[in-house]
């Protein structure tokens, strides 16, 4: 905004000293100001997040370009200074779903950090072992189909509602979350 103010002051003094076509000058200044403000918003939207991460509130999120099984996704997020995404409320879930809707490339969906690997039906977050309190399960899920579905994911085929899947499924993308922005690291295949 400081830069914008300087630009406006300089432009006003230019208009006062050479006022051939004031309305044309005003229009040009207004357009330049809008362009600068737009670029500043774009820059601040990902402020403090590394390249490839997106900021939401005080956390950064990374959507994987490739597929992994759940355990490998956990390791990859840890190597990047974060953890598989922990969704705590409907607002955060809506933001993640919107982000996935715009950029999704994985047919089956994206791993999140929830699982019931320790005890069937007791869904916990891998990041801190806390209980999954908020959820957006697809109706009828989690189903533990064949007694082998223990890891949570956003299911692409059903508008990114939550589903349980076999943890060894390699066709899933994954979403990393980083709550301490200074720990987030860029993606390295």
Tab-separated table of C-alpha atoms in Angstrom:
chain	number	residue	atom	x	y	z
A	1	UNK	CA	0.000	0.000	0.000
A	2	UNK	CA	2.944	2.339	0.711
A	3	UNK	CA	4.159	1.860	-2.857
A	4	UNK	CA	0.663	2.625	-4.125
A	5	UNK	CA	0.524	5.877	-2.180
A	6	UNK	CA	3.872	7.019	-3.608
A	7	UNK	CA	2.725	6.173	-7.129
A	8	UNK	CA	-0.472	8.185	-6.666
A	9	UNK	CA	1.383	11.223	-5.249
A	10	UNK	CA	3.906	11.195	-8.098
A	11	UNK	CA	1.146	10.881	-10.663
A	12	UNK	CA	-0.879	13.731	-9.119
A	13	UNK	CA	2.118	16.056	-9.242
A	14	UNK	CA	2.657	15.045	-12.882
A	15	UNK	CA	-0.977	15.867	-13.671
A	16	UNK	CA	-0.756	19.254	-11.973
A	17	UNK	CA	2.353	20.196	-13.963
A	18	UNK	CA	1.045	18.991	-17.326
A	19	UNK	CA	-2.746	18.809	-17.332
A	20	UNK	CA	-3.573	18.327	-21.011
A	21	UNK	CA	-6.029	15.499	-20.518
A	22	UNK	CA	-6.766	15.016	-16.810
A	23	UNK	CA	-9.490	12.381	-17.206
A	24	UNK	CA	-7.192	10.205	-19.344
A	25	UNK	CA	-4.405	10.553	-16.765
A	26	UNK	CA	-6.766	9.697	-13.885
A	27	UNK	CA	-7.974	6.592	-15.700
A	28	UNK	CA	-4.414	5.454	-16.351
A	29	UNK	CA	-3.430	5.985	-12.702
A	30	UNK	CA	-6.502	4.149	-11.463
A	31	UNK	CA	-5.716	1.202	-13.726
A	32	UNK	CA	-2.083	1.114	-12.563
A	33	UNK	CA	-3.163	1.262	-8.930
A	34	UNK	CA	-5.602	-1.642	-9.381
A	35	UNK	CA	-2.880	-3.697	-11.060
A	36	UNK	CA	-0.406	-3.036	-8.229
A	37	UNK	CA	-2.982	-3.875	-5.549
A	38	UNK	CA	-3.848	-7.136	-7.339
A	39	UNK	CA	-0.173	-8.159	-7.484
A	40	UNK	CA	0.302	-7.286	-3.812
A	41	UNK	CA	-2.690	-9.489	-2.856
A	42	UNK	CA	-1.281	-12.380	-4.893
A	43	UNK	CA	2.090	-12.035	-3.176
A	44	UNK	CA	0.632	-11.840	0.320
A	45	UNK	CA	-1.728	-14.799	-0.261
A	46	UNK	CA	1.204	-17.216	0.017
A	47	UNK	CA	3.313	-15.044	2.302
A	48	UNK	CA	5.742	-17.190	4.266
A	49	UNK	CA	4.829	-20.434	2.476
A	50	UNK	CA	7.461	-22.009	0.211
A	51	UNK	CA	6.904	-22.247	-3.526
A	52	UNK	CA	4.249	-24.856	-4.268
A	53	UNK	CA	2.519	-24.523	-0.874
A	54	UNK	CA	-0.745	-22.601	-0.397
A	55	UNK	CA	-1.601	-20.587	2.678
A	56	UNK	CA	-4.816	-20.940	4.660
A	57	UNK	CA	-5.033	-19.007	7.914
A	58	UNK	CA	-1.707	-19.671	9.660
A	59	UNK	CA	-0.933	-23.004	7.961
A	60	UNK	CA	0.558	-23.993	4.614
A	61	UNK	CA	-0.797	-26.825	2.456
A	62	UNK	CA	0.871	-28.788	-0.325
A	63	UNK	CA	-1.000	-30.902	-2.896
A	64	UNK	CA	1.206	-33.664	-4.284
A	65	UNK	CA	1.916	-33.965	-7.990
A	66	UNK	CA	2.391	-37.756	-7.773
A	67	UNK	CA	0.759	-40.748	-6.156
A	68	UNK	CA	1.933	-42.708	-3.108
A	69	UNK	CA	0.549	-45.165	-0.600
A	70	UNK	CA	-0.513	-43.742	2.769
A	71	UNK	CA	2.675	-44.652	4.695
A	72	UNK	CA	4.931	-43.178	1.984
A	73	UNK	CA	2.775	-40.038	1.935
A	74	UNK	CA	3.227	-39.740	5.732
A	75	UNK	CA	7.021	-39.972	5.239
A	76	UNK	CA	7.047	-37.496	2.349
A	77	UNK	CA	5.100	-34.897	4.340
A	78	UNK	CA	7.450	-35.375	7.301
A	79	UNK	CA	10.456	-34.895	4.986
A	80	UNK	CA	8.887	-31.608	3.890
A	81	UNK	CA	8.543	-30.394	7.494
A	82	UNK	CA	4.842	-31.158	7.818
A	83	UNK	CA	2.310	-33.955	8.164
A	84	UNK	CA	-0.597	-35.410	6.221
A	85	UNK	CA	-3.403	-32.857	6.456
A	86	UNK	CA	-5.430	-32.726	9.673
A	87	UNK	CA	-8.889	-31.279	8.970
A	88	UNK	CA	-10.430	-29.813	12.119
A	89	UNK	CA	-13.568	-27.974	10.955
A	90	UNK	CA	-15.971	-27.447	8.066
A	91	UNK	CA	-14.360	-24.164	7.026
A	92	UNK	CA	-10.936	-25.782	6.620
A	93	UNK	CA	-12.509	-28.777	4.849
A	94	UNK	CA	-14.324	-26.464	2.406
A	95	UNK	CA	-11.082	-24.597	1.667
A	96	UNK	CA	-9.196	-27.858	0.989
A	97	UNK	CA	-12.039	-29.221	-1.183
A	98	UNK	CA	-12.082	-25.968	-3.171
A	99	UNK	CA	-8.304	-26.178	-3.638
A	100	UNK	CA	-8.581	-29.819	-4.786
A	101	UNK	CA	-11.483	-29.052	-7.123
A	102	UNK	CA	-9.312	-26.472	-8.901
A	103	UNK	CA	-6.148	-28.563	-9.119
A	104	UNK	CA	-7.047	-32.248	-8.727
A	105	UNK	CA	-5.274	-34.678	-10.999
A	106	UNK	CA	-5.616	-37.970	-9.133
A	107	UNK	CA	-8.562	-40.124	-10.155
A	108	UNK	CA	-8.988	-41.810	-6.769
A	109	UNK	CA	-8.329	-38.860	-4.512
A	110	UNK	CA	-5.895	-37.522	-1.951
A	111	UNK	CA	-4.687	-38.975	1.335
A	112	UNK	CA	-5.342	-37.045	4.519
A	113	UNK	CA	-3.825	-37.826	7.913
A	114	UNK	CA	-6.682	-39.855	9.405
A	115	UNK	CA	-6.560	-43.606	10.063
A	116	UNK	CA	-7.943	-46.323	12.303
A	117	UNK	CA	-4.793	-48.468	12.042
A	118	UNK	CA	-4.401	-48.689	15.835
A	119	UNK	CA	-7.988	-49.753	16.584
A	120	UNK	CA	-10.786	-50.472	14.122
A	121	UNK	CA	-13.352	-47.670	14.101
A	122	UNK	CA	-11.229	-45.340	16.265
A	123	UNK	CA	-10.201	-42.707	13.729
A	124	UNK	CA	-7.143	-40.655	14.750
A	125	UNK	CA	-4.882	-38.053	13.166
A	126	UNK	CA	-1.372	-39.314	12.419
A	127	UNK	CA	0.105	-35.898	13.285
A	128	UNK	CA	-0.676	-36.032	17.009
A	129	UNK	CA	-2.860	-39.145	17.596
A	130	UNK	CA	-5.832	-36.922	18.466
A	131	UNK	CA	-9.355	-38.225	17.793
A	132	UNK	CA	-11.021	-37.206	14.535
A	133	UNK	CA	-13.829	-34.965	15.816
A	134	UNK	CA	-14.934	-33.172	12.639
A	135	UNK	CA	-15.553	-35.364	9.584
A	136	UNK	CA	-17.123	-35.187	6.151
A	137	UNK	CA	-17.584	-38.892	5.422
A	138	UNK	CA	-19.439	-39.946	2.305
A	139	UNK	CA	-22.741	-41.565	3.412
A	140	UNK	CA	-22.046	-45.184	4.400
A	141	UNK	CA	-18.381	-44.480	5.136
A	142	UNK	CA	-16.092	-45.402	6.709
A	143	UNK	CA	-17.031	-48.942	5.702
A	144	UNK	CA	-13.801	-50.920	6.240
A	145	UNK	CA	-14.711	-52.903	3.121
A	146	UNK	CA	-13.159	-56.359	3.285
A	147	UNK	CA	-11.664	-55.496	6.683
A	148	UNK	CA	-8.810	-53.723	4.909
A	149	UNK	CA	-9.708	-50.005	4.651
A	150	UNK	CA	-7.951	-48.090	7.390
A	151	UNK	CA	-6.737	-44.803	5.891
A	152	UNK	CA	-8.762	-41.683	5.112
A	153	UNK	CA	-8.783	-39.800	1.837
A	154	UNK	CA	-10.670	-37.146	-0.089
A	155	UNK	CA	-12.475	-39.146	-2.806
A	156	UNK	CA	-12.317	-37.437	-6.214
A	157	UNK	CA	-15.211	-39.459	-7.607
A	158	UNK	CA	-17.562	-38.117	-4.908
A	159	UNK	CA	-16.847	-34.370	-4.735
A	160	UNK	CA	-13.951	-34.969	-2.313
A	161	UNK	CA	-16.109	-36.306	0.496
A	162	UNK	CA	-14.155	-38.496	2.902
A	163	UNK	CA	-13.741	-42.233	2.394
A	164	UNK	CA	-11.658	-45.027	3.897
A	165	UNK	CA	-9.346	-46.957	1.578
A	166	UNK	CA	-6.619	-49.609	1.801
A	167	UNK	CA	-3.490	-47.837	3.083
A	168	UNK	CA	-1.342	-49.570	0.458
A	169	UNK	CA	-3.223	-48.012	-2.488
A	170	UNK	CA	-0.527	-46.323	-4.614
A	171	UNK	CA	-2.824	-44.289	-6.859
A	172	UNK	CA	-3.609	-41.533	-4.361
A	173	UNK	CA	-2.212	-38.071	-4.255
A	174	UNK	CA	-1.714	-36.577	-0.805
A	175	UNK	CA	-2.050	-33.271	1.027
A	176	UNK	CA	0.659	-32.125	3.414
A	177	UNK	CA	0.014	-29.484	6.052
A	178	UNK	CA	2.582	-27.437	7.898
A	179	UNK	CA	1.538	-25.520	11.004
A	180	UNK	CA	4.941	-23.974	11.716
A	181	UNK	CA	5.577	-22.092	8.486
A	182	UNK	CA	9.318	-21.847	9.140
A	183	UNK	CA	9.527	-25.673	9.017
A	184	UNK	CA	7.870	-26.041	5.594
A	185	UNK	CA	10.243	-27.203	2.876
A	186	UNK	CA	9.838	-27.150	-0.905
A	187	UNK	CA	8.836	-30.367	-2.671
A	188	UNK	CA	11.715	-32.489	-3.986
A	189	UNK	CA	10.196	-35.395	-5.957
